Amino acid sequence: MDLRVLTDEILLQLLKADNDKAFKEIYTRHWKPIFEAAYYRLANKEVAKELVQTIFLRIWEKRHSIQIQHLAAYLQTSVRNSIINYLESTLVHKKYQQHVIDSSAGFCNSTQATVNFHELSQAIEKAIDMLPEKTRHVFRLSRFDQLSIREIAASMNISEKAVEYHITRSLKTLRFYLKDYLDPAL
């Protein structure tokens, strides 16, 4: 059967029935306009590719439960939301870096204190990067974006208990990896 002649609606029905060829046809048919929209707004091919891949990966993973009426509109909305989320997270990360720089300027008068501060900042980033992807994402939403447990659960479509688990796990991991930097007097 030549899937190229089928409508998006029929392809979506086949997708729900685990037809990977229907998924490939949806991807082939729609990836380029979505990529171009992301690239136009971000001017970064790698980030645009990653956002598009994530959108299609989510469609595949949620193919049994996802409710899509108009595929092209759904994809345009998804890419717009992905771009907004990416820009917001980038902005938060930049604000965090600036905060770290601003904070260090007031506290670090000696060369040794500056070196220690930069080592600690690098160790924190390294420890965060060692977390599993989902745990790292929950941690960043909690600590950097300052979202509540309920907001994180809603945005990631997981339970509040799962969010609490990921936060607890990340804090334990960070404590373990940063134990050499903790003040013994504390």
PDB file of C-alpha atoms in Angstrom:
ATOM      1  CA  MET A   1       0.000   0.000   0.000  1.00  0.00           C
ATOM      2  CA  ASP A   2       1.356   3.409  -0.961  1.00  0.00           C
ATOM      3  CA  LEU A   3       1.042   5.519   2.194  1.00  0.00           C
ATOM      4  CA  ARG A   4       1.864   8.737   0.331  1.00  0.00           C
ATOM      5  CA  VAL A   5      -1.687   8.919  -1.016  1.00  0.00           C
ATOM      6  CA  LEU A   6      -3.335   8.624   2.417  1.00  0.00           C
ATOM      7  CA  THR A   7      -4.608  11.608   4.385  1.00  0.00           C
ATOM      8  CA  ASP A   8      -3.037  12.658   7.676  1.00  0.00           C
ATOM      9  CA  GLU A   9      -6.150  11.442   9.512  1.00  0.00           C
ATOM     10  CA  ILE A  10      -5.786   7.910   8.129  1.00  0.00           C
ATOM     11  CA  LEU A  11      -2.055   7.948   8.846  1.00  0.00           C
ATOM     12  CA  LEU A  12      -2.801   8.919  12.454  1.00  0.00           C
ATOM     13  CA  GLN A  13      -5.215   5.981  12.765  1.00  0.00           C
ATOM     14  CA  LEU A  14      -2.551   3.647  11.394  1.00  0.00           C
ATOM     15  CA  LEU A  15      -0.038   5.169  13.795  1.00  0.00           C
ATOM     16  CA  LYS A  16      -2.295   4.340  16.748  1.00  0.00           C
ATOM     17  CA  ALA A  17      -2.294   0.767  15.441  1.00  0.00           C
ATOM     18  CA  ASP A  18       1.543   0.736  15.762  1.00  0.00           C
ATOM     19  CA  ASN A  19       2.182   1.097  12.050  1.00  0.00           C
ATOM     20  CA  ASP A  20       5.758   2.381  11.929  1.00  0.00           C
ATOM     21  CA  LYS A  21       5.509   2.988   8.174  1.00  0.00           C
ATOM     22  CA  ALA A  22       2.661   5.423   8.824  1.00  0.00           C
ATOM     23  CA  PHE A  23       4.892   7.195  11.332  1.00  0.00           C
ATOM     24  CA  LYS A  24       7.699   7.376   8.772  1.00  0.00           C
ATOM     25  CA  GLU A  25       5.292   8.857   6.214  1.00  0.00           C
ATOM     26  CA  ILE A  26       4.069  11.449   8.752  1.00  0.00           C
ATOM     27  CA  TYR A  27       7.684  12.331   9.521  1.00  0.00           C
ATOM     28  CA  THR A  28       8.673  12.524   5.852  1.00  0.00           C
ATOM     29  CA  ARG A  29       5.649  14.658   5.051  1.00  0.00           C
ATOM     30  CA  HIS A  30       5.960  17.125   7.925  1.00  0.00           C
ATOM     31  CA  TRP A  31       9.530  17.321   9.252  1.00  0.00           C
ATOM     32  CA  LYS A  32      10.790  19.981   6.831  1.00  0.00           C
ATOM     33  CA  PRO A  33       8.193  22.723   7.527  1.00  0.00           C
ATOM     34  CA  ILE A  34       8.565  22.120  11.262  1.00  0.00           C
ATOM     35  CA  PHE A  35      12.361  22.265  11.029  1.00  0.00           C
ATOM     36  CA  GLU A  36      12.205  25.439   8.932  1.00  0.00           C
ATOM     37  CA  ALA A  37       9.908  27.101  11.464  1.00  0.00           C
ATOM     38  CA  ALA A  38      12.276  26.215  14.304  1.00  0.00           C
ATOM     39  CA  TYR A  39      15.379  27.234  12.370  1.00  0.00           C
ATOM     40  CA  TYR A  40      13.781  30.546  11.310  1.00  0.00           C
ATOM     41  CA  ARG A  41      13.107  31.478  14.929  1.00  0.00           C
ATOM     42  CA  LEU A  42      16.291  30.086  16.517  1.00  0.00           C
ATOM     43  CA  ALA A  43      18.899  30.465  13.736  1.00  0.00           C
ATOM     44  CA  ASN A  44      20.552  27.292  15.048  1.00  0.00           C
ATOM     45  CA  LYS A  45      20.340  24.131  12.958  1.00  0.00           C
ATOM     46  CA  GLU A  46      21.374  21.734  15.723  1.00  0.00           C
ATOM     47  CA  VAL A  47      18.821  23.049  18.207  1.00  0.00           C
ATOM     48  CA  ALA A  48      16.122  23.122  15.513  1.00  0.00           C
ATOM     49  CA  LYS A  49      16.877  19.491  14.596  1.00  0.00           C
ATOM     50  CA  GLU A  50      16.784  18.456  18.248  1.00  0.00           C
ATOM     51  CA  LEU A  51      13.425  20.160  18.824  1.00  0.00           C
ATOM     52  CA  VAL A  52      11.908  18.518  15.740  1.00  0.00           C
ATOM     53  CA  GLN A  53      13.213  15.098  16.743  1.00  0.00           C
ATOM     54  CA  THR A  54      11.801  15.533  20.230  1.00  0.00           C
ATOM     55  CA  ILE A  55       8.378  16.482  18.855  1.00  0.00           C
ATOM     56  CA  PHE A  56       8.216  13.414  16.625  1.00  0.00           C
ATOM     57  CA  LEU A  57       9.624  11.185  19.369  1.00  0.00           C
ATOM     58  CA  ARG A  58       6.810  12.339  21.683  1.00  0.00           C
ATOM     59  CA  ILE A  59       4.241  11.574  18.986  1.00  0.00           C
ATOM     60  CA  TRP A  60       5.634   8.057  18.610  1.00  0.00           C
ATOM     61  CA  GLU A  61       5.844   7.450  22.365  1.00  0.00           C
ATOM     62  CA  LYS A  62       2.291   8.713  22.976  1.00  0.00           C
ATOM     63  CA  ARG A  63       0.784   7.316  19.768  1.00  0.00           C
ATOM     64  CA  HIS A  64      -1.809   5.277  21.676  1.00  0.00           C
ATOM     65  CA  SER A  65      -3.129   8.130  23.798  1.00  0.00           C
ATOM     66  CA  ILE A  66      -2.462  11.270  21.768  1.00  0.00           C
ATOM     67  CA  GLN A  67      -5.517  13.033  20.361  1.00  0.00           C
ATOM     68  CA  ILE A  68      -4.645  14.933  17.191  1.00  0.00           C
ATOM     69  CA  GLN A  69      -7.400  16.412  15.055  1.00  0.00           C
ATOM     70  CA  HIS A  70      -5.326  18.417  12.572  1.00  0.00           C
ATOM     71  CA  LEU A  71      -1.755  17.162  12.316  1.00  0.00           C
ATOM     72  CA  ALA A  72      -0.199  20.208  10.637  1.00  0.00           C
ATOM     73  CA  ALA A  73      -1.712  22.576  13.220  1.00  0.00           C
ATOM     74  CA  TYR A  74      -0.676  20.257  16.048  1.00  0.00           C
ATOM     75  CA  LEU A  75       2.909  20.181  14.782  1.00  0.00           C
ATOM     76  CA  GLN A  76       3.062  23.957  14.343  1.00  0.00           C
ATOM     77  CA  THR A  77       1.780  24.443  17.895  1.00  0.00           C
ATOM     78  CA  SER A  78       4.239  21.850  19.195  1.00  0.00           C
ATOM     79  CA  VAL A  79       7.211  23.510  17.535  1.00  0.00           C
ATOM     80  CA  ARG A  80       6.104  26.937  18.784  1.00  0.00           C
ATOM     81  CA  ASN A  81       5.799  25.623  22.351  1.00  0.00           C
ATOM     82  CA  SER A  82       9.125  23.805  22.072  1.00  0.00           C
ATOM     83  CA  ILE A  83      10.821  26.995  20.907  1.00  0.00           C
ATOM     84  CA  ILE A  84       9.293  28.963  23.778  1.00  0.00           C
ATOM     85  CA  ASN A  85      10.380  26.318  26.309  1.00  0.00           C
ATOM     86  CA  TYR A  86      13.891  26.243  24.841  1.00  0.00           C
ATOM     87  CA  LEU A  87      14.219  30.034  24.929  1.00  0.00           C
ATOM     88  CA  GLU A  88      12.871  30.195  28.474  1.00  0.00           C
ATOM     89  CA  SER A  89      15.295  27.524  29.705  1.00  0.00           C
ATOM     90  CA  THR A  90      18.175  29.260  27.932  1.00  0.00           C
ATOM     91  CA  LEU A  91      17.187  32.555  29.524  1.00  0.00           C
ATOM     92  CA  VAL A  92      16.956  30.954  32.972  1.00  0.00           C
ATOM     93  CA  HIS A  93      20.364  29.347  32.518  1.00  0.00           C
ATOM     94  CA  LYS A  94      21.888  32.689  31.468  1.00  0.00           C
ATOM     95  CA  LYS A  95      20.259  34.423  34.450  1.00  0.00           C
ATOM     96  CA  TYR A  96      21.658  31.723  36.726  1.00  0.00           C
ATOM     97  CA  GLN A  97      25.138  32.174  35.274  1.00  0.00           C
ATOM     98  CA  GLN A  98      24.890  35.938  35.677  1.00  0.00           C
ATOM     99  CA  HIS A  99      23.678  35.487  39.248  1.00  0.00           C
ATOM    100  CA  VAL A 100      26.654  33.244  39.955  1.00  0.00           C
ATOM    101  CA  ILE A 101      29.008  35.837  38.470  1.00  0.00           C
ATOM    102  CA  ASP A 102      27.341  38.698  40.358  1.00  0.00           C
ATOM    103  CA  SER A 103      27.343  36.741  43.612  1.00  0.00           C
ATOM    104  CA  SER A 104      30.959  35.777  43.250  1.00  0.00           C
ATOM    105  CA  ALA A 105      32.004  39.391  42.701  1.00  0.00           C
ATOM    106  CA  GLY A 106      30.708  40.422  46.130  1.00  0.00           C
ATOM    107  CA  PHE A 107      32.104  37.461  48.039  1.00  0.00           C
ATOM    108  CA  CYS A 108      35.371  36.687  46.329  1.00  0.00           C
ATOM    109  CA  ASN A 109      38.095  39.168  47.095  1.00  0.00           C
ATOM    110  CA  SER A 110      41.048  36.841  47.106  1.00  0.00           C
ATOM    111  CA  THR A 111      42.435  34.807  44.263  1.00  0.00           C
ATOM    112  CA  GLN A 112      42.026  31.570  46.214  1.00  0.00           C
ATOM    113  CA  ALA A 113      38.384  32.309  46.990  1.00  0.00           C
ATOM    114  CA  THR A 114      37.748  32.993  43.299  1.00  0.00           C
ATOM    115  CA  VAL A 115      39.404  29.726  42.306  1.00  0.00           C
ATOM    116  CA  ASN A 116      37.406  27.832  44.938  1.00  0.00           C
ATOM    117  CA  PHE A 117      34.176  29.401  43.771  1.00  0.00           C
ATOM    118  CA  HIS A 118      34.785  28.488  40.130  1.00  0.00           C
ATOM    119  CA  GLU A 119      35.724  24.938  41.106  1.00  0.00           C
ATOM    120  CA  LEU A 120      32.510  24.638  43.094  1.00  0.00           C
ATOM    121  CA  SER A 121      30.427  26.024  40.207  1.00  0.00           C
ATOM    122  CA  GLN A 122      32.008  23.557  37.805  1.00  0.00           C
ATOM    123  CA  ALA A 123      31.496  20.706  40.267  1.00  0.00           C
ATOM    124  CA  ILE A 124      27.813  21.612  40.650  1.00  0.00           C
ATOM    125  CA  GLU A 125      27.286  21.715  36.871  1.00  0.00           C
ATOM    126  CA  LYS A 126      29.167  18.416  36.474  1.00  0.00           C
ATOM    127  CA  ALA A 127      27.104  16.783  39.217  1.00  0.00           C
ATOM    128  CA  ILE A 128      23.858  18.016  37.638  1.00  0.00           C
ATOM    129  CA  ASP A 129      24.973  16.696  34.239  1.00  0.00           C
ATOM    130  CA  MET A 130      25.578  13.256  35.787  1.00  0.00           C
ATOM    131  CA  LEU A 131      21.931  12.948  36.818  1.00  0.00           C
ATOM    132  CA  PRO A 132      19.643  10.840  34.637  1.00  0.00           C
ATOM    133  CA  GLU A 133      17.886  12.989  32.040  1.00  0.00           C
ATOM    134  CA  LYS A 134      14.438  12.983  33.653  1.00  0.00           C
ATOM    135  CA  THR A 135      15.834  13.617  37.147  1.00  0.00           C
ATOM    136  CA  ARG A 136      18.016  16.434  35.796  1.00  0.00           C
ATOM    137  CA  HIS A 137      15.015  18.001  34.040  1.00  0.00           C
ATOM    138  CA  VAL A 138      12.878  17.834  37.217  1.00  0.00           C
ATOM    139  CA  PHE A 139      15.748  19.295  39.270  1.00  0.00           C
ATOM    140  CA  ARG A 140      16.256  22.213  36.876  1.00  0.00           C
ATOM    141  CA  LEU A 141      12.507  22.951  36.784  1.00  0.00           C
ATOM    142  CA  SER A 142      12.424  22.876  40.584  1.00  0.00           C
ATOM    143  CA  ARG A 143      15.582  24.773  41.429  1.00  0.00           C
ATOM    144  CA  PHE A 144      16.270  27.011  38.426  1.00  0.00           C
ATOM    145  CA  ASP A 145      12.760  27.645  37.081  1.00  0.00           C
ATOM    146  CA  GLN A 146      11.354  27.567  40.643  1.00  0.00           C
ATOM    147  CA  LEU A 147       8.272  25.599  39.666  1.00  0.00           C
ATOM    148  CA  SER A 148       6.207  23.886  42.335  1.00  0.00           C
ATOM    149  CA  ILE A 149       5.941  20.116  42.537  1.00  0.00           C
ATOM    150  CA  ARG A 150       2.380  20.337  41.206  1.00  0.00           C
ATOM    151  CA  GLU A 151       3.470  22.510  38.241  1.00  0.00           C
ATOM    152  CA  ILE A 152       6.330  20.144  37.384  1.00  0.00           C
ATOM    153  CA  ALA A 153       4.033  17.120  37.588  1.00  0.00           C
ATOM    154  CA  ALA A 154       1.519  18.776  35.269  1.00  0.00           C
ATOM    155  CA  SER A 155       4.110  19.941  32.731  1.00  0.00           C
ATOM    156  CA  MET A 156       5.866  16.551  32.572  1.00  0.00           C
ATOM    157  CA  ASN A 157       2.694  14.469  32.860  1.00  0.00           C
ATOM    158  CA  ILE A 158       3.983  12.513  35.876  1.00  0.00           C
ATOM    159  CA  SER A 159       2.701  12.148  39.428  1.00  0.00           C
ATOM    160  CA  GLU A 160       3.638  14.519  42.223  1.00  0.00           C
ATOM    161  CA  LYS A 161       5.210  11.566  44.051  1.00  0.00           C
ATOM    162  CA  ALA A 162       7.431  10.952  41.011  1.00  0.00           C
ATOM    163  CA  VAL A 163       8.510  14.609  41.071  1.00  0.00           C
ATOM    164  CA  GLU A 164       9.328  14.338  44.788  1.00  0.00           C
ATOM    165  CA  TYR A 165      11.298  11.155  44.094  1.00  0.00           C
ATOM    166  CA  HIS A 166      13.360  12.845  41.357  1.00  0.00           C
ATOM    167  CA  ILE A 167      14.071  15.901  43.536  1.00  0.00           C
ATOM    168  CA  THR A 168      15.117  13.732  46.483  1.00  0.00           C
ATOM    169  CA  ARG A 169      17.271  11.595  44.205  1.00  0.00           C
ATOM    170  CA  SER A 170      18.960  14.632  42.676  1.00  0.00           C
ATOM    171  CA  LEU A 171      19.683  16.208  46.079  1.00  0.00           C
ATOM    172  CA  LYS A 172      21.200  12.960  47.389  1.00  0.00           C
ATOM    173  CA  THR A 173      23.337  12.665  44.278  1.00  0.00           C
ATOM    174  CA  LEU A 174      24.462  16.282  44.506  1.00  0.00           C
ATOM    175  CA  ARG A 175      25.307  15.873  48.199  1.00  0.00           C
ATOM    176  CA  PHE A 176      27.394  12.805  47.365  1.00  0.00           C
ATOM    177  CA  TYR A 177      29.301  14.417  44.501  1.00  0.00           C
ATOM    178  CA  LEU A 178      29.787  17.697  46.338  1.00  0.00           C
ATOM    179  CA  LYS A 179      30.799  16.242  49.716  1.00  0.00           C
ATOM    180  CA  ASP A 180      34.399  17.465  49.267  1.00  0.00           C
ATOM    181  CA  TYR A 181      33.124  21.043  48.920  1.00  0.00           C
ATOM    182  CA  LEU A 182      30.894  21.045  51.984  1.00  0.00           C
ATOM    183  CA  ASP A 183      32.133  23.039  54.959  1.00  0.00           C
ATOM    184  CA  PRO A 184      32.980  20.636  57.816  1.00  0.00           C
ATOM    185  CA  ALA A 185      31.712  23.245  60.296  1.00  0.00           C
ATOM    186  CA  LEU A 186      28.199  22.874  58.839  1.00  0.00           C
TER     187      LEU A 186
END
